[in-house]
Amino acid sequence: MDEIISALLCEDATPQDFAAVPLPDSYRGAVVRKEDTGMFEAMDFADKDPRKSLHLQDVPVPMPSAGEALVAVMASSVNYNTVWSSVFEPLPTFGFLQRYARLSPAAARHDLPYHVLGSDLAGVVLRTGPGVNRWKAGDRVVAHCLSVELESADGHGDTMLDPEQRIWGFETNFGGLAEIALVKSNQLMPKPEHLTWEEAAAPGLVNSTAYRQLVSRNGAGMKQGDNVLIWGASGGLGSYATQLALAGGANPICVVSSGQKADICRKMGAEAVIDRSAEGYRFWKDEQTQDPREWKRLGARIRELTGGEDVDIVFEHPGRETFGASVYVTRKGGTIVTCASTTGFRHEYDNRYLWMSLKRITGSHFANYREAWEANRLIAKGRIHPTLSKVYALEETGQAAYDVHRNLHQGKVGVLALAPEEGLGVRDPEMREKHIDAINRFREGEAKVS
Ligand code: NAP
């Protein structure tokens, strides 16, 4: 690994240097273990602790097969799927790996007693497999997390519709929370060069998801002037949805749970912010019964903030807790677009408010190849910025996932892999300087740049 690190830290290293650097036999990755899948049985979701199940472990380096690339990971980030995997909810991810393994000999390599997690990375290509022409050793890249086969026509118009669609590092092995990762080469995109490694690794999964969910015609197809209610507006998805709404000329109504999170939304440029804790919304009277008066109270608050208008789009992901309210507050003809159910996937809402008011509920999941590329392009152009708040060492991945699980974080939480410190990897300092305030607005303390 030392020779890889020397090449990574040498500004003059050539593609030939990277191609010649010897690969180690093993690398360190943040893994969950098959033998641990029962460790949290009978515990409440909130009490399951990723620090107990996530381990840093030496694992063998997989060789890239056709269409694949092996990447030296400088930095990665924690997504909520790392939380799901690490607490074995709603299912242990080893079942995904077993199913994938039936597909082909290359896929069979993923079915192992350990699962290297992580669905984001920024790093440098080390090797490519047969049939990869666009990317070569030494390329500085980020990777999106869409793994598809494209052997069925179903996915040819929208790659998310491929029957073999998977999320890399969640439904496949060899993810990004590691020193080395294995990806399909079509996941690779150029690293935005005004960003450090850890900043570049932060947006991938959530920015692409928010882009499809909110902006793309496959999602809500947001347009200028739309009022968009954004739950968790300073969180992973929400911090990008808020920026996408503002950059697209829409009017985000940000919902958050503290004054500090409200301030972050204002720093992003949002004017309409609801602190759900301070305003004390209780959409459920008990486990079975919702309180429509609370939906109406939220609707009235939204009208206060919009000058009497209802929302065109609700950016949904909390699920059971908020879904009844989301359907209620959407304007006639509007769209509730959902990509998750963090608080419970059995949603209840009053269907009269849906059909009588001609509203639509749209399902959305990650992003297709093109949408992921467009989302990364917005980052590279400095139109959308990383929302990195805190950076951990690879050894501390369990703590990083714990923070996200307990909703203690803002925006995104980063993890350094082979980058020895924060602040490395910037090749366009002029552009960085132009956007420095926006890049830093989620940081706890000043971000260091070398
Ligand atoms: P995150 O960083 O934890 O942000 C979620 C936000 O939701 C929190 O910041 C919190 O904000 C808000 N929230 C939590 N509980 C809530 C409640 N009871 N009512 C209202 N708001 C609540 O997570 P994320 O990365 O945004 O991901 C959110 C969900 O989307 C997860 O379930 C994740 O697995 C899923 N996801 C799905 C996809 C996909 O492709 N389908 C992609 C990314 C994420 P406040 O406390 O400030 O309100």
Coordinates of C-alpha atoms and ligand atoms in Angstrom, one line a residue:
M1 CA 0.0 0.0 0.0
D2 CA 2.9 2.4 0.7
E3 CA 3.8 2.6 -3.0
I4 CA 0.2 3.4 -3.9
I5 CA 0.2 6.1 -1.3
S6 CA 3.5 7.6 -2.5
A7 CA 2.1 7.8 -6.1
L8 CA -1.2 9.3 -4.8
L9 CA 0.7 12.0 -2.9
C10 CA 3.1 12.8 -5.8
E11 CA 1.7 15.7 -7.8
D12 CA 3.9 14.6 -10.8
A13 CA 2.9 10.9 -10.9
T14 CA 2.0 9.9 -14.5
P15 CA -0.6 7.3 -15.7
Q16 CA 2.3 5.0 -16.3
D17 CA 3.4 5.4 -12.7
F18 CA 0.0 4.4 -11.5
A19 CA -0.2 1.5 -14.0
A20 CA 3.2 0.2 -12.7
V21 CA 2.5 0.5 -9.0
P22 CA 2.2 -3.0 -7.5
L23 CA -1.1 -3.9 -6.1
P24 CA -1.1 -5.1 -2.5
D25 CA -2.7 -8.5 -1.6
S26 CA -5.1 -6.9 0.8
Y27 CA -6.6 -3.6 1.9
R28 CA -8.5 -2.2 4.9
G29 CA -12.3 -1.9 4.5
A30 CA -15.2 -1.0 6.8
V31 CA -17.2 -4.2 6.9
V32 CA -20.1 -5.9 8.5
R33 CA -19.8 -9.6 9.1
K34 CA -22.2 -12.4 8.3
E35 CA -21.7 -14.0 11.6
D36 CA -23.0 -10.8 13.4
T37 CA -26.3 -10.5 11.6
G38 CA -28.3 -11.6 14.7
M39 CA -26.5 -9.4 17.2
F40 CA -29.3 -6.7 17.5
E41 CA -32.2 -9.1 17.4
A42 CA -35.2 -7.9 19.6
M43 CA -33.7 -4.4 20.0
D44 CA -35.4 -1.2 19.0
F45 CA -34.1 0.3 15.8
A46 CA -32.9 3.4 17.6
D47 CA -30.8 1.3 20.1
K48 CA -28.9 -0.7 17.4
D49 CA -25.4 0.7 17.4
P50 CA -23.3 0.7 14.2
R51 CA -20.1 1.1 16.4
K52 CA -20.7 -2.5 17.5
S53 CA -21.2 -4.0 14.0
L54 CA -18.9 -2.1 11.8
H55 CA -15.3 -3.3 11.8
L56 CA -12.2 -2.3 10.0
Q57 CA -10.8 -5.5 8.4
D58 CA -8.1 -6.5 6.0
V59 CA -9.7 -8.1 3.0
P60 CA -8.2 -9.5 -0.3
V61 CA -7.9 -7.1 -3.3
P62 CA -10.4 -8.2 -6.0
M63 CA -9.1 -8.0 -9.6
P64 CA -11.2 -6.0 -12.0
S65 CA -13.0 -8.1 -14.6
A66 CA -14.6 -6.9 -17.8
G67 CA -15.9 -3.4 -17.6
E68 CA -14.7 -2.8 -14.1
A69 CA -12.1 -0.5 -12.4
L70 CA -10.1 -0.8 -9.3
V71 CA -9.9 2.6 -7.5
A72 CA -7.6 3.8 -4.7
V73 CA -10.0 5.6 -2.4
M74 CA -8.8 8.9 -1.0
A75 CA -12.1 9.7 0.8
S76 CA -15.7 8.4 1.1
S77 CA -18.8 9.4 2.9
V78 CA -21.5 7.9 5.1
N79 CA -24.9 7.5 3.6
Y80 CA -28.0 6.3 5.4
N81 CA -27.7 3.0 3.6
T82 CA -24.5 2.4 5.7
V83 CA -26.7 2.8 8.7
W84 CA -29.3 0.3 7.3
S85 CA -26.5 -2.2 6.5
S86 CA -24.8 -1.8 9.9
V87 CA -27.9 -2.5 11.9
F88 CA -29.0 -5.3 9.5
E89 CA -32.3 -3.5 8.8
P90 CA -34.7 -4.0 7.2
L91 CA -32.7 -7.1 6.2
P92 CA -29.1 -8.1 6.4
T93 CA -27.4 -7.1 3.2
F94 CA -25.8 -10.6 2.8
G95 CA -29.0 -11.8 1.1
F96 CA -28.4 -9.1 -1.7
L97 CA -24.9 -10.4 -2.2
Q98 CA -26.1 -14.0 -2.4
R99 CA -28.8 -13.1 -5.0
Y100 CA -26.3 -11.1 -7.0
A101 CA -23.9 -14.0 -7.0
R102 CA -26.3 -16.1 -9.1
L103 CA -25.9 -13.8 -12.0
S104 CA -22.4 -14.5 -13.3
P105 CA -19.0 -15.7 -12.2
A106 CA -17.9 -12.0 -11.8
A107 CA -20.9 -11.3 -9.6
A108 CA -20.2 -14.5 -7.6
R109 CA -17.1 -12.9 -6.2
H110 CA -19.3 -10.5 -4.2
D111 CA -20.9 -13.3 -2.0
L112 CA -18.5 -13.3 1.0
P113 CA -18.8 -13.6 4.7
Y114 CA -17.9 -9.9 5.0
H115 CA -19.5 -6.9 3.2
V116 CA -17.3 -3.9 2.5
L117 CA -19.8 -1.0 2.7
G118 CA -19.9 2.5 1.2
S119 CA -21.6 4.0 -1.9
D120 CA -19.5 7.1 -2.5
L121 CA -15.8 7.6 -3.3
A122 CA -13.3 10.1 -4.6
G123 CA -10.0 8.6 -5.6
V124 CA -7.6 7.6 -8.4
V125 CA -8.0 4.7 -10.9
L126 CA -5.4 2.0 -10.3
R127 CA -6.4 -0.7 -12.8
T128 CA -9.1 -1.3 -15.4
G129 CA -10.5 -4.6 -16.7
P130 CA -10.9 -5.7 -20.3
G131 CA -13.1 -3.5 -22.4
V132 CA -12.6 -0.3 -20.5
N133 CA -11.3 2.5 -22.8
R134 CA -12.7 5.7 -21.4
W135 CA -10.8 5.5 -18.1
K136 CA -7.2 4.6 -17.3
A137 CA -4.8 4.3 -14.3
G138 CA -4.1 7.7 -12.8
D139 CA -7.5 9.3 -13.6
R140 CA -8.9 11.3 -10.7
V141 CA -12.5 10.3 -10.3
V142 CA -15.6 10.2 -8.2
A143 CA -18.0 7.2 -8.5
H144 CA -21.8 7.1 -8.5
C145 CA -23.4 4.1 -7.0
L146 CA -25.6 2.7 -9.9
S147 CA -24.6 -0.8 -10.8
V148 CA -26.5 -2.2 -13.8
E149 CA -26.0 -5.0 -16.3
L150 CA -28.0 -3.5 -19.3
E151 CA -28.5 -6.9 -20.9
S152 CA -32.3 -6.4 -20.8
A153 CA -34.1 -3.8 -23.0
D154 CA -36.1 -2.7 -19.9
G155 CA -33.2 -0.5 -18.8
H156 CA -32.1 0.8 -22.1
G157 CA -34.2 4.0 -21.9
D158 CA -33.7 4.7 -18.2
T159 CA -30.8 2.7 -16.6
M160 CA -32.6 2.7 -13.2
L161 CA -35.2 0.4 -14.8
D162 CA -32.6 -2.4 -15.5
P163 CA -33.9 -5.6 -13.8
E164 CA -30.4 -6.1 -12.4
Q165 CA -30.2 -2.6 -10.9
R166 CA -28.2 -2.5 -7.6
I167 CA -26.7 0.1 -5.4
W168 CA -22.9 -0.4 -5.2
G169 CA -21.6 -0.8 -1.7
F170 CA -25.1 -1.7 -0.4
E171 CA -26.4 -4.4 -2.7
T172 CA -22.9 -5.3 -4.0
N173 CA -19.6 -5.8 -2.2
F174 CA -16.2 -3.9 -2.4
G175 CA -17.7 -0.5 -1.5
G176 CA -16.1 2.9 -1.0
L177 CA -15.6 2.9 2.8
A178 CA -12.2 1.3 2.2
E179 CA -8.7 2.0 0.9
I180 CA -9.5 0.3 -2.4
A181 CA -12.9 -0.2 -4.2
L182 CA -14.1 -2.1 -7.2
V183 CA -16.7 -0.4 -9.4
K184 CA -18.1 -0.8 -12.9
S185 CA -16.3 1.7 -15.1
N186 CA -19.6 3.3 -16.1
Q187 CA -19.9 4.5 -12.5
L188 CA -16.8 6.7 -12.9
M189 CA -17.1 10.5 -13.4
P190 CA -14.4 13.2 -13.3
K191 CA -13.5 14.5 -9.9
P192 CA -14.6 18.2 -9.5
E193 CA -11.1 19.8 -9.2
H194 CA -12.0 22.8 -7.0
L195 CA -12.8 20.3 -4.2
T196 CA -10.7 18.4 -1.7
W197 CA -11.0 14.6 -1.8
E198 CA -13.4 14.5 1.1
E199 CA -15.5 17.3 -0.3
A200 CA -15.7 15.6 -3.7
A201 CA -16.7 12.3 -2.1
A202 CA -19.6 13.8 -0.2
P203 CA -22.4 14.7 -2.7
G204 CA -22.5 11.6 -5.0
L205 CA -25.4 9.4 -3.7
V206 CA -27.6 12.0 -2.1
N207 CA -27.1 14.8 -4.8
S208 CA -27.9 12.3 -7.6
T209 CA -30.9 11.0 -5.7
A210 CA -32.2 14.5 -5.0
Y211 CA -31.6 15.5 -8.7
R212 CA -33.8 12.6 -10.0
Q213 CA -36.4 13.0 -7.3
L214 CA -36.8 16.8 -7.6
V215 CA -35.5 18.0 -11.0
S216 CA -35.7 15.2 -13.5
R217 CA -38.8 14.4 -15.5
N218 CA -38.5 10.9 -14.0
G219 CA -39.2 12.6 -10.6
A220 CA -41.2 15.7 -9.8
G221 CA -39.9 17.7 -12.8
M222 CA -39.6 20.9 -10.7
K223 CA -39.9 24.2 -12.5
Q224 CA -39.2 27.9 -11.8
G225 CA -41.4 29.3 -9.1
D226 CA -42.6 26.0 -7.6
N227 CA -43.1 25.8 -3.9
V228 CA -41.2 22.8 -2.6
L229 CA -41.6 21.4 0.9
I230 CA -38.4 19.7 1.9
W231 CA -38.3 17.5 4.9
G232 CA -34.9 17.1 6.6
A233 CA -33.7 20.1 4.6
S234 CA -30.3 20.2 6.3
G235 CA -29.7 16.5 6.1
G236 CA -28.1 14.3 3.4
L237 CA -30.8 14.4 0.8
G238 CA -32.4 17.6 1.9
S239 CA -29.3 19.8 1.8
Y240 CA -29.0 19.0 -1.9
A241 CA -32.8 19.3 -2.6
T242 CA -32.7 22.8 -1.0
Q243 CA -29.8 23.8 -3.2
L244 CA -31.4 22.3 -6.3
A245 CA -34.6 24.1 -5.6
L246 CA -32.8 27.5 -5.1
A247 CA -30.6 27.0 -8.2
G248 CA -33.6 26.1 -10.3
G249 CA -35.6 29.2 -9.3
A250 CA -38.0 27.4 -7.0
N251 CA -39.0 28.3 -3.5
P252 CA -37.9 25.7 -0.9
I253 CA -39.9 25.5 2.3
C254 CA -37.3 23.8 4.6
V255 CA -38.4 21.7 7.5
V256 CA -35.8 20.9 10.2
S257 CA -35.7 20.1 13.9
S258 CA -33.5 22.7 15.5
G259 CA -32.5 26.4 15.4
Q260 CA -29.0 25.4 14.3
K261 CA -30.3 23.4 11.3
A262 CA -32.7 26.3 10.5
D263 CA -29.6 28.7 10.4
I264 CA -27.9 26.3 7.9
C265 CA -30.9 26.4 5.6
R266 CA -30.8 30.2 5.7
K267 CA -27.1 30.1 5.0
M268 CA -27.9 28.1 1.8
G269 CA -30.2 30.9 0.8
A270 CA -33.6 29.6 1.9
E271 CA -36.0 32.1 3.3
A272 CA -38.9 29.9 4.4
V273 CA -37.8 27.6 7.2
I274 CA -40.0 25.6 9.7
D275 CA -38.4 24.3 12.9
R276 CA -40.7 21.3 13.4
S277 CA -39.4 20.8 17.0
A278 CA -40.0 24.4 18.1
E279 CA -43.4 24.4 16.5
G280 CA -44.2 21.0 18.0
Y281 CA -46.0 19.2 15.2
R282 CA -47.5 15.8 16.3
F283 CA -49.0 14.2 13.3
W284 CA -49.8 11.0 15.2
K285 CA -51.9 11.0 18.4
D286 CA -50.8 7.4 19.0
E287 CA -49.3 4.5 17.0
Q288 CA -52.5 4.0 15.0
T289 CA -54.2 7.5 14.8
Q290 CA -53.1 10.6 12.9
D291 CA -54.3 14.0 13.8
P292 CA -55.6 15.9 10.7
R293 CA -55.7 19.1 12.8
E294 CA -51.9 19.0 12.8
W295 CA -51.8 18.5 9.0
K296 CA -53.9 21.7 8.8
R297 CA -51.7 23.6 11.2
L298 CA -48.7 22.7 9.0
G299 CA -50.6 23.8 5.9
A300 CA -51.5 27.1 7.5
R301 CA -47.9 27.7 8.4
I302 CA -46.8 27.0 4.9
R303 CA -49.3 29.5 3.6
E304 CA -48.0 32.1 6.0
L305 CA -44.5 31.6 4.6
T306 CA -45.6 31.5 0.9
G307 CA -48.0 34.4 0.9
G308 CA -51.0 32.1 0.9
E309 CA -49.8 29.4 -1.5
D310 CA -49.7 25.6 -1.1
V311 CA -46.8 23.5 -2.2
D312 CA -46.4 22.2 -5.7
I313 CA -44.0 19.4 -4.6
V314 CA -43.3 17.6 -1.4
F315 CA -39.8 16.1 -1.2
E316 CA -40.6 13.0 0.9
H317 CA -38.4 10.6 2.7
P318 CA -39.3 10.4 6.4
G319 CA -42.3 8.2 5.4
R320 CA -44.8 7.0 7.9
E321 CA -44.4 9.9 10.4
T322 CA -45.0 12.6 7.8
F323 CA -46.7 11.1 4.8
G324 CA -50.3 11.9 5.8
A325 CA -49.3 15.5 6.3
S326 CA -47.3 15.6 3.0
V327 CA -50.4 14.4 1.0
Y328 CA -52.6 16.9 2.8
V329 CA -50.5 20.0 2.3
T330 CA -49.7 19.5 -1.4
R331 CA -51.7 21.8 -3.7
K332 CA -54.4 20.6 -6.1
G333 CA -52.6 18.8 -9.0
G334 CA -49.3 18.7 -7.1
T335 CA -46.8 15.9 -6.5
I336 CA -45.5 14.1 -3.5
V337 CA -42.3 12.5 -4.6
T338 CA -40.9 9.8 -2.3
C339 CA -37.6 7.9 -2.1
A340 CA -37.6 6.5 1.4
S341 CA -39.5 5.6 4.6
T342 CA -37.0 6.2 7.4
T343 CA -39.7 6.3 10.1
G344 CA -41.7 3.3 8.7
F345 CA -42.6 2.1 5.3
R346 CA -46.3 1.5 5.8
H347 CA -47.7 4.9 5.0
E348 CA -51.2 6.1 5.8
Y349 CA -52.9 9.1 4.3
D350 CA -56.4 10.2 3.6
N351 CA -57.0 9.3 0.0
R352 CA -59.8 11.8 -0.4
Y353 CA -57.2 14.5 -0.4
L354 CA -55.3 12.7 -3.1
W355 CA -58.0 11.8 -5.7
M356 CA -60.4 14.8 -5.2
S357 CA -57.5 17.2 -5.6
L358 CA -55.8 15.2 -8.5
K359 CA -52.5 14.9 -6.7
R360 CA -49.8 12.4 -7.6
I361 CA -47.5 10.2 -5.6
T362 CA -44.3 9.4 -7.5
G363 CA -41.7 6.9 -6.4
S364 CA -38.1 7.7 -7.0
H365 CA -34.9 5.8 -6.4
F366 CA -31.3 6.9 -6.8
A367 CA -30.6 8.2 -10.4
N368 CA -29.9 6.8 -13.8
Y369 CA -26.4 7.1 -15.4
R370 CA -27.3 10.4 -17.1
E371 CA -28.9 11.9 -14.0
A372 CA -25.9 11.0 -11.9
W373 CA -23.7 12.6 -14.5
E374 CA -25.8 15.8 -14.6
A375 CA -25.8 16.0 -10.8
N376 CA -22.0 15.7 -10.7
R377 CA -21.7 18.3 -13.5
L378 CA -23.6 20.8 -11.3
I379 CA -21.0 20.2 -8.5
A380 CA -18.1 20.5 -11.0
K381 CA -19.5 23.8 -12.2
G382 CA -19.9 25.2 -8.7
R383 CA -23.7 25.5 -9.0
I384 CA -24.3 23.0 -6.2
H385 CA -21.9 22.6 -3.3
P386 CA -20.9 19.7 -1.0
T387 CA -22.5 19.9 2.4
L388 CA -19.7 18.2 4.4
S389 CA -20.0 19.0 8.1
K390 CA -17.5 16.6 9.7
V391 CA -14.7 14.2 8.6
Y392 CA -13.7 11.0 10.3
A393 CA -10.8 8.6 9.9
L394 CA -11.6 5.2 8.3
E395 CA -11.1 3.6 11.7
E396 CA -14.0 5.7 13.0
T397 CA -16.6 4.7 10.4
G398 CA -18.7 3.1 13.1
Q399 CA -18.9 6.4 15.0
A400 CA -19.6 8.3 11.8
A401 CA -22.5 5.9 11.0
Y402 CA -23.7 6.2 14.6
D403 CA -23.9 10.0 14.3
V404 CA -26.1 9.7 11.1
H405 CA -28.2 7.0 12.8
R406 CA -28.9 9.3 15.8
N407 CA -29.5 12.3 13.6
L408 CA -26.6 14.1 15.3
H409 CA -25.1 15.3 12.0
Q410 CA -25.7 18.1 9.5
G411 CA -25.5 17.6 5.7
K412 CA -22.9 14.9 5.0
V413 CA -20.3 13.1 7.1
G414 CA -17.1 12.3 5.4
V415 CA -14.5 9.6 5.9
L416 CA -10.8 9.8 5.0
A417 CA -9.4 6.6 3.4
L418 CA -6.0 6.9 1.8
A419 CA -5.8 10.7 2.1
P420 CA -3.5 11.2 5.1
E421 CA -5.3 14.4 6.1
E422 CA -8.1 16.7 5.1
G423 CA -7.6 19.5 2.6
L424 CA -5.7 17.6 -0.2
G425 CA -6.6 17.1 -3.8
V426 CA -7.5 20.7 -5.0
R427 CA -6.3 21.4 -8.5
D428 CA -8.4 24.5 -9.3
P429 CA -7.7 26.9 -6.4
E430 CA -9.2 29.9 -8.3
M431 CA -12.6 28.3 -8.7
R432 CA -12.4 27.1 -5.1
E433 CA -11.8 30.7 -3.9
K434 CA -14.8 31.8 -5.8
H435 CA -17.1 29.4 -3.9
I436 CA -15.2 29.0 -0.6
D437 CA -18.0 30.4 1.6
A438 CA -20.6 28.1 0.1
I439 CA -18.2 25.1 0.3
N440 CA -17.6 25.7 4.0
R441 CA -21.1 26.6 5.2
F442 CA -21.8 23.2 6.7
R443 CA -18.4 22.8 8.4
E444 CA -18.0 22.7 12.1
G445 CA -15.0 25.0 12.4
E446 CA -12.7 26.1 9.5
A447 CA -11.9 23.5 6.9
K448 CA -8.2 23.1 6.3
V449 CA -6.8 23.1 2.8
S450 CA -3.2 22.2 2.0
Ligands
NAP1 P1 -30.2 12.1 6.9 O1 -28.9 12.7 6.5 O2 -30.3 11.4 8.2 O3 -31.3 13.1 6.7 C1 -32.7 12.8 7.0 C2 -33.4 14.0 7.7 O4 -34.7 13.6 7.9 C3 -32.8 14.3 9.0 O5 -31.8 15.3 8.9 C4 -34.0 14.8 9.8 O6 -34.0 16.2 9.7 C5 -35.2 14.3 9.0 N1 -36.1 13.5 9.8 C6 -35.7 12.4 10.6 N2 -36.8 12.0 11.2 C7 -37.8 12.7 10.9 C8 -39.2 12.8 11.3 N3 -39.7 11.9 12.1 N4 -40.0 13.7 10.7 C9 -39.5 14.6 9.9 N5 -38.2 14.7 9.5 C10 -37.4 13.7 10.0 O7 -30.5 11.0 5.8 P2 -30.6 11.1 4.2 O8 -29.3 10.8 3.6 O9 -31.2 12.4 3.8 O10 -31.6 9.9 3.9 C11 -32.9 10.0 4.3 C12 -33.6 8.7 3.9 O11 -33.6 8.5 2.5 C13 -33.0 7.4 4.5 O12 -34.0 6.5 4.8 C14 -32.2 6.9 3.3 O13 -32.0 5.5 3.4 C15 -33.1 7.3 2.1 N6 -32.4 7.4 0.9 C16 -32.9 6.8 -0.2 C17 -32.3 7.0 -1.4 C18 -32.8 6.3 -2.7 O14 -32.1 6.3 -3.7 N7 -34.0 5.7 -2.6 C19 -31.1 7.7 -1.6 C20 -30.6 8.4 -0.4 C21 -31.3 8.2 0.8 P3 -34.6 17.1 11.0 O15 -34.4 16.4 12.2 O16 -33.8 18.4 10.9 O17 -36.0 17.4 10.7

